[in-house]
mmCIF file of C-alpha atoms and ligand atoms in Angstrom:
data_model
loop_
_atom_site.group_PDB
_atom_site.id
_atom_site.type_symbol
_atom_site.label_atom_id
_atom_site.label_comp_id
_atom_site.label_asym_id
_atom_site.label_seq_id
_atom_site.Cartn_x
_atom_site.Cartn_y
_atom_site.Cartn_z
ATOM 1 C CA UNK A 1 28.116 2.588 13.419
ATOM 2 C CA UNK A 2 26.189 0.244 15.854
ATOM 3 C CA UNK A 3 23.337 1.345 15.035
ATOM 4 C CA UNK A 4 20.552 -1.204 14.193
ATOM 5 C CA UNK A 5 19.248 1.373 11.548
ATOM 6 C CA UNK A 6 22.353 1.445 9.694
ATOM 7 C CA UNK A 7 22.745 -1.835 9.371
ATOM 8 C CA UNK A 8 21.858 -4.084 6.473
ATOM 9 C CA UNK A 9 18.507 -6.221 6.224
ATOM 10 C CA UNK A 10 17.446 -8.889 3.822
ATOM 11 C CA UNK A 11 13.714 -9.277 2.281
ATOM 12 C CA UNK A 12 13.434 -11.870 -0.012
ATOM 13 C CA UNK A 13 16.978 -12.328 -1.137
ATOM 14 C CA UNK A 14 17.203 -8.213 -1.496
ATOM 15 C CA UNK A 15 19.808 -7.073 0.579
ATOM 16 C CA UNK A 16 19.083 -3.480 1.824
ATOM 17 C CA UNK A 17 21.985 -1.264 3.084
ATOM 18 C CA UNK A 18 20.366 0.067 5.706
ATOM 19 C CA UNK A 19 17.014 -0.161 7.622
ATOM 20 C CA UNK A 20 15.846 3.706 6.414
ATOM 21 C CA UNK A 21 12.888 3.083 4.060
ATOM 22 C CA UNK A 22 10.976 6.333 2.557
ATOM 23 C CA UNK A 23 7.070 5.307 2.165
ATOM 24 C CA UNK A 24 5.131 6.079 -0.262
ATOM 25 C CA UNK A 25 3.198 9.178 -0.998
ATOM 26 C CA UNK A 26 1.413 9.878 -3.888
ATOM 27 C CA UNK A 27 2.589 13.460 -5.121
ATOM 28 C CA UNK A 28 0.179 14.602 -7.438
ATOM 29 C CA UNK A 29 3.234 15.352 -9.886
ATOM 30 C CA UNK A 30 1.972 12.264 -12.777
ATOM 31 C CA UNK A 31 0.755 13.997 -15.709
ATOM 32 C CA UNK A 32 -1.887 11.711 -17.752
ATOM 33 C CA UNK A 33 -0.085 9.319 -15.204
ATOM 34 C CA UNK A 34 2.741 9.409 -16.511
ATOM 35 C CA UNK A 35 6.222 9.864 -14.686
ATOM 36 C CA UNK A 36 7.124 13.501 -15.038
ATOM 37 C CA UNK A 37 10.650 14.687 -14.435
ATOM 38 C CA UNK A 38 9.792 16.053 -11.174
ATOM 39 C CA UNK A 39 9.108 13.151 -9.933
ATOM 40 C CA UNK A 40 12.223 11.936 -10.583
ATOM 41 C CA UNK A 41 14.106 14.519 -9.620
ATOM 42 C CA UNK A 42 11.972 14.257 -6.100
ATOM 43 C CA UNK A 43 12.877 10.606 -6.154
ATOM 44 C CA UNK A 44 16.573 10.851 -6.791
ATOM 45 C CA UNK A 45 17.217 13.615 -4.066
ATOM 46 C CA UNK A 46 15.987 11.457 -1.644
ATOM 47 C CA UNK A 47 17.840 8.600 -2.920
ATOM 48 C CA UNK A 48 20.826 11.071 -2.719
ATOM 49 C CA UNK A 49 19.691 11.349 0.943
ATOM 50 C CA UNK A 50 20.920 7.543 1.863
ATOM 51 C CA UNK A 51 17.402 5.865 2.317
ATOM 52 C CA UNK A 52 18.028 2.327 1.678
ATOM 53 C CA UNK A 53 14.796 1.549 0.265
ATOM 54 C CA UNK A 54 12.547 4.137 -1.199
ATOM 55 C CA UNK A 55 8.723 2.913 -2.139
ATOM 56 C CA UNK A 56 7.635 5.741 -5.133
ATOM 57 C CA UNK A 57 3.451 5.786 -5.468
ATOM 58 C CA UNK A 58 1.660 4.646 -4.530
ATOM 59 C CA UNK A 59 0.562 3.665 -8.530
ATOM 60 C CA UNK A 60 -2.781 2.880 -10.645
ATOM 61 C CA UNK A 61 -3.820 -0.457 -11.150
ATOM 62 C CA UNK A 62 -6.673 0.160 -13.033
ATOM 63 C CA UNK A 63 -8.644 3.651 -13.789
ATOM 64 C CA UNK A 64 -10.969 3.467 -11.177
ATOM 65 C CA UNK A 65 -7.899 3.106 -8.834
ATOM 66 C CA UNK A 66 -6.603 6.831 -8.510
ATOM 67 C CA UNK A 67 -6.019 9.554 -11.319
ATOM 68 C CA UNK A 68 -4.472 10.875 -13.708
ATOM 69 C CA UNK A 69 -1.960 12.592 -10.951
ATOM 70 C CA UNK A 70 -1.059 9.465 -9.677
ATOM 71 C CA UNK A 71 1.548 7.375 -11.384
ATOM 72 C CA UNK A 72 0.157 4.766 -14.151
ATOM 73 C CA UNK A 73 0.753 1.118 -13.108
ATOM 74 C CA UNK A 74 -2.028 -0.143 -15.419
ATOM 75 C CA UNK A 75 -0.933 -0.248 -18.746
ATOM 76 C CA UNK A 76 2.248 -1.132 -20.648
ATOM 77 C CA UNK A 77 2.651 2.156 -21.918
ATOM 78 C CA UNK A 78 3.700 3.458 -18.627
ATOM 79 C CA UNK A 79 6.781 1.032 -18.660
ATOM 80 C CA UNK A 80 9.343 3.265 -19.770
ATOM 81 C CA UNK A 81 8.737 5.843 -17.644
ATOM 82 C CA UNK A 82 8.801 3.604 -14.898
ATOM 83 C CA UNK A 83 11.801 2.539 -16.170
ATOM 84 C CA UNK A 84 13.292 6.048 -15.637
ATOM 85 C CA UNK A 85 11.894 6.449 -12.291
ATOM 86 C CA UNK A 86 13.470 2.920 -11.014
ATOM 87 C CA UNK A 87 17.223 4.043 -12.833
ATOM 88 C CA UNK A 88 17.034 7.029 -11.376
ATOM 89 C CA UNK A 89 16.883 5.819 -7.565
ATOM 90 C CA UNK A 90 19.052 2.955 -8.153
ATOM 91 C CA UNK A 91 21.276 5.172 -9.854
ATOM 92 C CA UNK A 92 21.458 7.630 -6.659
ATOM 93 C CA UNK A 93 22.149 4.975 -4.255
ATOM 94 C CA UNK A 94 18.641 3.354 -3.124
ATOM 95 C CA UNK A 95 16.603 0.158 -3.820
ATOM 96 C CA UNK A 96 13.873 0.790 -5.768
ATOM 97 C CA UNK A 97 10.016 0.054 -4.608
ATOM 98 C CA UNK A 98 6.833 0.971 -6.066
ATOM 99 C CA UNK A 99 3.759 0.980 -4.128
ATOM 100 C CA UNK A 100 0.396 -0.382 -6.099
ATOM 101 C CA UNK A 101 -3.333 0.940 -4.367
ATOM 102 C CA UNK A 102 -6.880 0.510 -5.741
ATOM 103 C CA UNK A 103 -8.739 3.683 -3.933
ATOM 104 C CA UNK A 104 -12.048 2.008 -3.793
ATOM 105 C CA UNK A 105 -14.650 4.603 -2.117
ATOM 106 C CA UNK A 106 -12.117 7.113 -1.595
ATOM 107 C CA UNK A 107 -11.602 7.575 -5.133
ATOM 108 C CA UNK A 108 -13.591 10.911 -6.367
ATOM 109 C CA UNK A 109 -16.210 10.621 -9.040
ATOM 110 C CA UNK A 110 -14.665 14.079 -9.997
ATOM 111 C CA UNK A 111 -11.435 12.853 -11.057
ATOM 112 C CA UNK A 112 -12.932 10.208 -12.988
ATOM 113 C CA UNK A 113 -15.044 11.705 -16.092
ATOM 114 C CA UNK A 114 -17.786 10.975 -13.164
ATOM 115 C CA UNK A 115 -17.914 7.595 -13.348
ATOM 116 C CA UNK A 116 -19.008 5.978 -9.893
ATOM 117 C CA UNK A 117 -16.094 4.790 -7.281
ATOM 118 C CA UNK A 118 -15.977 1.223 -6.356
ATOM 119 C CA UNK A 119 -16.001 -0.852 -3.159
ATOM 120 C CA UNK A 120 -17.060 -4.538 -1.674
ATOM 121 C CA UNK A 121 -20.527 -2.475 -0.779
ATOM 122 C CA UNK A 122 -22.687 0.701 -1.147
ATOM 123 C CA UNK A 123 -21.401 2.540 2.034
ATOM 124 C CA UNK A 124 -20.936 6.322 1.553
ATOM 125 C CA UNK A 125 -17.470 7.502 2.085
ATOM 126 C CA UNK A 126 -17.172 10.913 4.984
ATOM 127 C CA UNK A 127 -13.898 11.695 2.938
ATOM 128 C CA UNK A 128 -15.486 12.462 -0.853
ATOM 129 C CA UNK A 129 -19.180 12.689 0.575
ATOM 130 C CA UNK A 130 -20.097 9.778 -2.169
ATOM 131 C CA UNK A 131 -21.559 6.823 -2.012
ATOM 132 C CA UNK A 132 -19.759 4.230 -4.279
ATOM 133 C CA UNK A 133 -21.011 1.479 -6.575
ATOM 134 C CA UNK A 134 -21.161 -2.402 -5.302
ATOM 135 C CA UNK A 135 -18.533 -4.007 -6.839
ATOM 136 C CA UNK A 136 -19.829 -7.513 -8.647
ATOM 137 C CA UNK A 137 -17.776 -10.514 -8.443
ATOM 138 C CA UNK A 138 -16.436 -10.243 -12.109
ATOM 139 C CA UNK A 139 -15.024 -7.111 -11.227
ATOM 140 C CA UNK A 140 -13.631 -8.777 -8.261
ATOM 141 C CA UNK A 141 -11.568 -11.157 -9.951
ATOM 142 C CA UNK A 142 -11.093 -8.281 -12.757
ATOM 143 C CA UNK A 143 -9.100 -6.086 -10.138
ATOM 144 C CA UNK A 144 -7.362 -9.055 -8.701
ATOM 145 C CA UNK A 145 -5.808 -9.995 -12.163
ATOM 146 C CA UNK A 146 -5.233 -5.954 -12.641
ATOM 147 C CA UNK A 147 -3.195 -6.062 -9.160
ATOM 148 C CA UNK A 148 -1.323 -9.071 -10.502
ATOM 149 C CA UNK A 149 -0.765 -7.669 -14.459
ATOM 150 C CA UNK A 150 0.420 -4.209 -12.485
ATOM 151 C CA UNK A 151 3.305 -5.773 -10.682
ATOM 152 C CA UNK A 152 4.497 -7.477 -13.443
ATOM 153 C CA UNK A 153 5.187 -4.876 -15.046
ATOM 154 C CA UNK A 154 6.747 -2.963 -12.180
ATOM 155 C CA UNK A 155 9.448 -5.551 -11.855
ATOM 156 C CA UNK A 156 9.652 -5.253 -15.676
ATOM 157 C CA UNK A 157 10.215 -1.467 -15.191
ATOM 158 C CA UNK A 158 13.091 -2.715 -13.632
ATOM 159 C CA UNK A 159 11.881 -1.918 -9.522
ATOM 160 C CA UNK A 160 13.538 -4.169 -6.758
ATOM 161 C CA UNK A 161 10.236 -4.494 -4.823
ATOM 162 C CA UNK A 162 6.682 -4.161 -5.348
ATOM 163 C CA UNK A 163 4.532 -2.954 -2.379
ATOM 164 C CA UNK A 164 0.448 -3.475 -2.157
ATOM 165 C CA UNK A 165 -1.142 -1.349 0.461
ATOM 166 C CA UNK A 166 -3.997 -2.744 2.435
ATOM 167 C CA UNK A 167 -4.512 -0.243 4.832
ATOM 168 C CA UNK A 168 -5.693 3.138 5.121
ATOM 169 C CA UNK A 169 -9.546 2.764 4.269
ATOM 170 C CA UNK A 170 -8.360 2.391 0.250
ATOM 171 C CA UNK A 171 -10.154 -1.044 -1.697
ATOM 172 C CA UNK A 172 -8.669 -3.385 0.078
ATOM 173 C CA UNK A 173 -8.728 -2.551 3.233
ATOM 174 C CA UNK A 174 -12.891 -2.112 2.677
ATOM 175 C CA UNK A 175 -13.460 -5.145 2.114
ATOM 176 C CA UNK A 176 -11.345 -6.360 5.115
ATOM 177 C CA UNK A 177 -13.652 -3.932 7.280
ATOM 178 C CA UNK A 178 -16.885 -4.852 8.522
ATOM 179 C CA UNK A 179 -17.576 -1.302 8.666
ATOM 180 C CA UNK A 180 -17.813 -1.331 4.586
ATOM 181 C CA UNK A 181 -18.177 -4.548 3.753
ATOM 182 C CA UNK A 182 -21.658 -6.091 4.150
ATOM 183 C CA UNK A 183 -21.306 -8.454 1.757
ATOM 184 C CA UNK A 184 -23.009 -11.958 2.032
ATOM 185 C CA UNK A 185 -21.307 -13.872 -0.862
ATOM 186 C CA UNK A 186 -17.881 -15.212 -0.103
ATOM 187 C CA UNK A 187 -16.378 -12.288 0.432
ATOM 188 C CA UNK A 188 -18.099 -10.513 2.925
ATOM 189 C CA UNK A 189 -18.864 -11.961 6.652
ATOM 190 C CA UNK A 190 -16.663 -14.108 8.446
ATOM 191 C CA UNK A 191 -12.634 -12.084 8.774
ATOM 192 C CA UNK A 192 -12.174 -15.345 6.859
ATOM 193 C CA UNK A 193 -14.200 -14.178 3.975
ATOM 194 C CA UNK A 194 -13.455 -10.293 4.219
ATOM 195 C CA UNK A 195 -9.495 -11.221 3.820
ATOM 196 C CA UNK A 196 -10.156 -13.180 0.843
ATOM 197 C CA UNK A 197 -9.959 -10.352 -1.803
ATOM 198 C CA UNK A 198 -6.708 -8.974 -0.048
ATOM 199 C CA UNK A 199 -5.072 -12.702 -0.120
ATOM 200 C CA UNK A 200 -5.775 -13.281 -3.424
ATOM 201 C CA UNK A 201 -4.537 -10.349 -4.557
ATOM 202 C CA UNK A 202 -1.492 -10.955 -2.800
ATOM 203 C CA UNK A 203 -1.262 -14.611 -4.225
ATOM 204 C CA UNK A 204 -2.220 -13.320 -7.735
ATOM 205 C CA UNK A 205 0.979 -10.702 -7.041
ATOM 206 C CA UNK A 206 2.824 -13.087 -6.116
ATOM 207 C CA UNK A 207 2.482 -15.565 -9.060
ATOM 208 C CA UNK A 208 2.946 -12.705 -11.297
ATOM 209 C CA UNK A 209 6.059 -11.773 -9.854
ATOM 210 C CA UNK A 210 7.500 -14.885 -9.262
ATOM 211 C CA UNK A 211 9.224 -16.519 -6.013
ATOM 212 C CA UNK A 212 12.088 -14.429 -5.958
ATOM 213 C CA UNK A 213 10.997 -11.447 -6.114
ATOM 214 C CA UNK A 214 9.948 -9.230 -2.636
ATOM 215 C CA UNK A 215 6.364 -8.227 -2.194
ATOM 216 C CA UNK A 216 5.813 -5.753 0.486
ATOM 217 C CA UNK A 217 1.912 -5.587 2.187
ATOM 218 C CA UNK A 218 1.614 -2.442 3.299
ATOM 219 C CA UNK A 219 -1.445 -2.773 6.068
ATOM 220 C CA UNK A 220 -2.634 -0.397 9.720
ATOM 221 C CA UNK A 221 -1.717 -1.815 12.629
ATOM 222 C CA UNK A 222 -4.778 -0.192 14.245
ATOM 223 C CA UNK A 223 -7.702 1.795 11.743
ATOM 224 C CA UNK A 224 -8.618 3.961 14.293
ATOM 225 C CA UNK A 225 -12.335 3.968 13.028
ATOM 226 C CA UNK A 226 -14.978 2.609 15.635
ATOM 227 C CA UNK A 227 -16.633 -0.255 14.267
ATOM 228 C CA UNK A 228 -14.233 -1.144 11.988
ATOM 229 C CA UNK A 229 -11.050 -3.526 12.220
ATOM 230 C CA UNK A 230 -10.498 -4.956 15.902
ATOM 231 C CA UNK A 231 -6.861 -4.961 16.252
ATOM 232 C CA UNK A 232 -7.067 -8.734 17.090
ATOM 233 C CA UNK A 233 -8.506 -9.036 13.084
ATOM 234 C CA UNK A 234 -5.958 -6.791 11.449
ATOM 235 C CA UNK A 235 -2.907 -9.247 13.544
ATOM 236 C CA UNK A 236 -4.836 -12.328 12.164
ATOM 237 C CA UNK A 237 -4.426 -10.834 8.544
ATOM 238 C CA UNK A 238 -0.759 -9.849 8.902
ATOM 239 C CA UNK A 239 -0.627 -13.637 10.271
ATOM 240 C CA UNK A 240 -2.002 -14.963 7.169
ATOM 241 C CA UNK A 241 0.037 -12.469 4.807
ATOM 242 C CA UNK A 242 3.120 -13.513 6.502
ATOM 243 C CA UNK A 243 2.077 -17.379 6.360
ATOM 244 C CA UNK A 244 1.665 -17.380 2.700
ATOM 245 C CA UNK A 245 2.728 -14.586 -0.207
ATOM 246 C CA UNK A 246 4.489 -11.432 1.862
ATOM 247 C CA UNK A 247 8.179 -11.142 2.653
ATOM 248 C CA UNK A 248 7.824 -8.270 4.589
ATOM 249 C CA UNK A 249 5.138 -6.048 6.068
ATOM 250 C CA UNK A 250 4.578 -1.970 6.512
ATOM 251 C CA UNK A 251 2.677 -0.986 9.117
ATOM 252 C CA UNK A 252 0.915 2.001 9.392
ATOM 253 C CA UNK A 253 -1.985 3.737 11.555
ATOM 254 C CA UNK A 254 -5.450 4.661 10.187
ATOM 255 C CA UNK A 255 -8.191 5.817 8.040
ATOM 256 C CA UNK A 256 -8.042 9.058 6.395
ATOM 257 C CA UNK A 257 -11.637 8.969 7.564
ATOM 258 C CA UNK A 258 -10.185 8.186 11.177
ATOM 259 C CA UNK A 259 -10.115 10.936 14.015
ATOM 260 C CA UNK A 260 -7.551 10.287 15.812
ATOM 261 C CA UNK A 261 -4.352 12.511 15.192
ATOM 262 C CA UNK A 262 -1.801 10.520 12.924
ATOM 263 C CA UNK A 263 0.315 13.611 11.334
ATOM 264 C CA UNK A 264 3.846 13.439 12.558
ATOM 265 C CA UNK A 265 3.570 17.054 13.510
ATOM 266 C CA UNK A 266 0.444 16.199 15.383
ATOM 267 C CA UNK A 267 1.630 13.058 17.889
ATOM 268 C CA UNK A 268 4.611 12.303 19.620
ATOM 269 C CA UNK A 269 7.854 10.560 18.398
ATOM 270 C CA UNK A 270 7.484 7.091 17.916
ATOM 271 C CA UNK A 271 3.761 7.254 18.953
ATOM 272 C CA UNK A 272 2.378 4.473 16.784
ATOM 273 C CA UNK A 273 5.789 2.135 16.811
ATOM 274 C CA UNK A 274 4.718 -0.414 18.952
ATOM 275 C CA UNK A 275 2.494 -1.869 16.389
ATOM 276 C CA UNK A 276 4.810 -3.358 14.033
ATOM 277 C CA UNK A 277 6.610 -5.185 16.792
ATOM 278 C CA UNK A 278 3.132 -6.349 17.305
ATOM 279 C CA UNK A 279 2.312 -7.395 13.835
ATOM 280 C CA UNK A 280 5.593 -9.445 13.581
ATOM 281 C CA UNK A 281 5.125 -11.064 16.806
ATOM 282 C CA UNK A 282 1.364 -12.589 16.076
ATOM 283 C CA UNK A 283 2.301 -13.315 12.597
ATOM 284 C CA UNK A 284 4.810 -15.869 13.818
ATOM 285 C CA UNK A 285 7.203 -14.982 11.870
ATOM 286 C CA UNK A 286 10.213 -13.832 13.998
ATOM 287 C CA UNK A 287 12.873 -12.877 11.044
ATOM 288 C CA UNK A 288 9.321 -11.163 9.248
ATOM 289 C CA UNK A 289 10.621 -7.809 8.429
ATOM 290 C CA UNK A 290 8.402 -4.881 9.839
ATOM 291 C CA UNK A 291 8.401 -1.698 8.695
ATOM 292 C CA UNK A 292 7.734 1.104 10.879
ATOM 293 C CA UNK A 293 6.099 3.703 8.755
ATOM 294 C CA UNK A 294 5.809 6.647 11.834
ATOM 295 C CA UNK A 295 8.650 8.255 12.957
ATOM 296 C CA UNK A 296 11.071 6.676 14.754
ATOM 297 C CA UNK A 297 11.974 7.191 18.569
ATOM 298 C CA UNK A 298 15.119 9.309 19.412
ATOM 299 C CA UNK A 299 18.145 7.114 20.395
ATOM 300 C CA UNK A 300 17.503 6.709 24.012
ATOM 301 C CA UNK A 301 13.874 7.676 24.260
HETATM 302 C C1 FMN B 1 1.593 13.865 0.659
HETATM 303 C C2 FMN B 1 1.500 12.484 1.233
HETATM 304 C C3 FMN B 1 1.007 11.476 0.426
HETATM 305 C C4 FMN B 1 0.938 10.160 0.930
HETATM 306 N N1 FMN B 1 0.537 9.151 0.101
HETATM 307 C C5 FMN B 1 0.593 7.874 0.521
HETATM 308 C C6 FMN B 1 0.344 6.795 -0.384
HETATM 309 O O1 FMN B 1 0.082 6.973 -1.559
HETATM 310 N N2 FMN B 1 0.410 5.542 0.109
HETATM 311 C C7 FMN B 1 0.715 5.290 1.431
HETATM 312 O O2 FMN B 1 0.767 4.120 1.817
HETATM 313 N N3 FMN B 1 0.961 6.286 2.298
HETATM 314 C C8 FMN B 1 0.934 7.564 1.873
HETATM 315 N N4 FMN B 1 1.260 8.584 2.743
HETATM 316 C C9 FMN B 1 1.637 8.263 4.145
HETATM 317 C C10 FMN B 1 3.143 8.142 4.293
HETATM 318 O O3 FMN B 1 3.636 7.029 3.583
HETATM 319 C C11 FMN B 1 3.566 7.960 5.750
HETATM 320 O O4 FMN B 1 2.993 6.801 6.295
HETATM 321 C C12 FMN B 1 3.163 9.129 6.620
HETATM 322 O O5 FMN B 1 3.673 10.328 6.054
HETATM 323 C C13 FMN B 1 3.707 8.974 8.060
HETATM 324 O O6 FMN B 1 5.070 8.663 8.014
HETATM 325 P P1 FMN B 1 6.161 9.238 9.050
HETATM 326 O O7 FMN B 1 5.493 9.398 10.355
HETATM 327 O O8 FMN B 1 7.241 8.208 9.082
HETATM 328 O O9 FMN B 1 6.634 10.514 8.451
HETATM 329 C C14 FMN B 1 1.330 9.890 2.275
HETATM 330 C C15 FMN B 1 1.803 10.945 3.072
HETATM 331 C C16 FMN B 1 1.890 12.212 2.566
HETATM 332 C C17 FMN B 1 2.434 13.297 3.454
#
């Protein structure tokens, strides 16, 4: 097979079979977040399917980070099941990821005993129709330590990979937006100060983790939202990601509050692949890996 996609890539010392990777999509199947057997079964049919790598979640890091739907990251009781979920794609043939996302303001008060959604600033959110609470600076550094404490215990759970996304108008991605972060302490401002939470997450990730151990950033490649990210910013983050704690980045397209059309049904083959070509190339890093997370272009087209 000459194929480029069935051939095998490294990240990190992880050799993957094959260049298909399955993204992750948070299923609503977690019960009280914990794993449920149809996740598994979900995840072991597709590992049946020949992905090479296959990135489950995305998972909690704290409470105010999803619900109870999504799969719990952020406590040690959710290890074991964890534990299943990783055995059960390894088991079937795939490397194991698992995806780790703080919602910020697109968290619902609704799914959370109606406690207030946080972000870097008060700006109200067009997909819940709620206007979150200001995060303070201790619970800055609180859900940078919960990032950190999550993916150690996903590599305890026995995953290959750990995966933080940064994109798609969730927590971290606010604060890298001036469109939600207005901010005027040291992490709001300059790009320099609005990529500071997402860095140190990734840092705190990555001493958690270890050296050894790959840590995919999962970040748009354009946000589609006027106002927000210029692409020029979101390349000078994947620059600094790929200078310093990720060994490989996922790029995606968008906002769910964007309006441009990003549903594969919706946009051509391919549409948005250019963009991790373009990532890789202004983060300097020419071996980088780059995940395309949009469907691929036919052979030939
Ligand atoms: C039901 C569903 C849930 C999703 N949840 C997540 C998620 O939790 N994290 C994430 O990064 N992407 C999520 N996505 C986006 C997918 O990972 C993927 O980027 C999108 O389906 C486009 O991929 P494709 O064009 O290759 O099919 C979700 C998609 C779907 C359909």
């Amino acid at each position: 097979m000459t194929d480029i996609l069935f051939q095998p890539v490294t990240i990190n010392g992880l050799t993957v079979k094959n260049r298909i990777y399955l993204p992750a999509m948070h299923l609503g199947m977690a019960q009280d977040y914990e794993t449920t057997d149809q996740i598994i079964d979900f995840y072991a049919l597709r590992a049946k399917g020949g992905a090479g790598l296959i990135c489950a979640g995305y998972a909690t890091v704290d409470e105010l980070s999803g619900n109870t739907q999504n799969i719990g990251a952020h406590d040690d009781r959710f290890i074991p099941g964890l534990h299943k979920l990783a055995t059960a794609i390894q088991e079937n043939g795939s490397l194991a990821c698992l995806q780790l996302n703080h919602a910020g303001r697109y968290n619902f008060s609704f799914f959370m005993q109606g406690k207030q959604p946080v972000a870097p600033s008060a700006v109200a959110s067009r997909m819940t129709g709620e206007t979150p609470k200001e995060m303070t600076r201790d619970e800055i550094h609180e859900t940078v330590n919960a990032f950190a404490a999550a993916a150690a215990r996903v590599k305890k759970a026995g995953f290959d990979a750990v995966e933080i996304l940064s994109g798609t108008g969730y927590l971290i991605s606010e604060f890298l937006s001036p469109l939600t972060n207005k901010r005027t302490d040291e992490y709001g401002g300059s790009l320099e100060n609005r990529m500071r939470f997402g860095l140190e997450i990734m840092e705190a990730v990555r001493k958690a983790v270890g050296p050894k151990f790959p840590l995919i950033v999962r970040m748009n490649g354009n946000d589609f939202m006027p106002g927000g990210n210029p692409r020029k910013e979101l390349r000078e983050y994947a620059k600094a990601l790929a200078s310093g704690p990720a060994d490989a980045l996922c790029i995606n397209v968008g906002w769910h509050e964007a309006r441009v059309p990003q549903i594969v049904s919706c946009v051509p083959r391919g549409a948005f692949a250019y963009l991790p070509g373009a990532s890789r190339r202004a983060s300097m890093s020419p071996s980088l890996p780059a995940i395309a997370s949009m469907t691929r272009k036919r052979q030939g087209s």
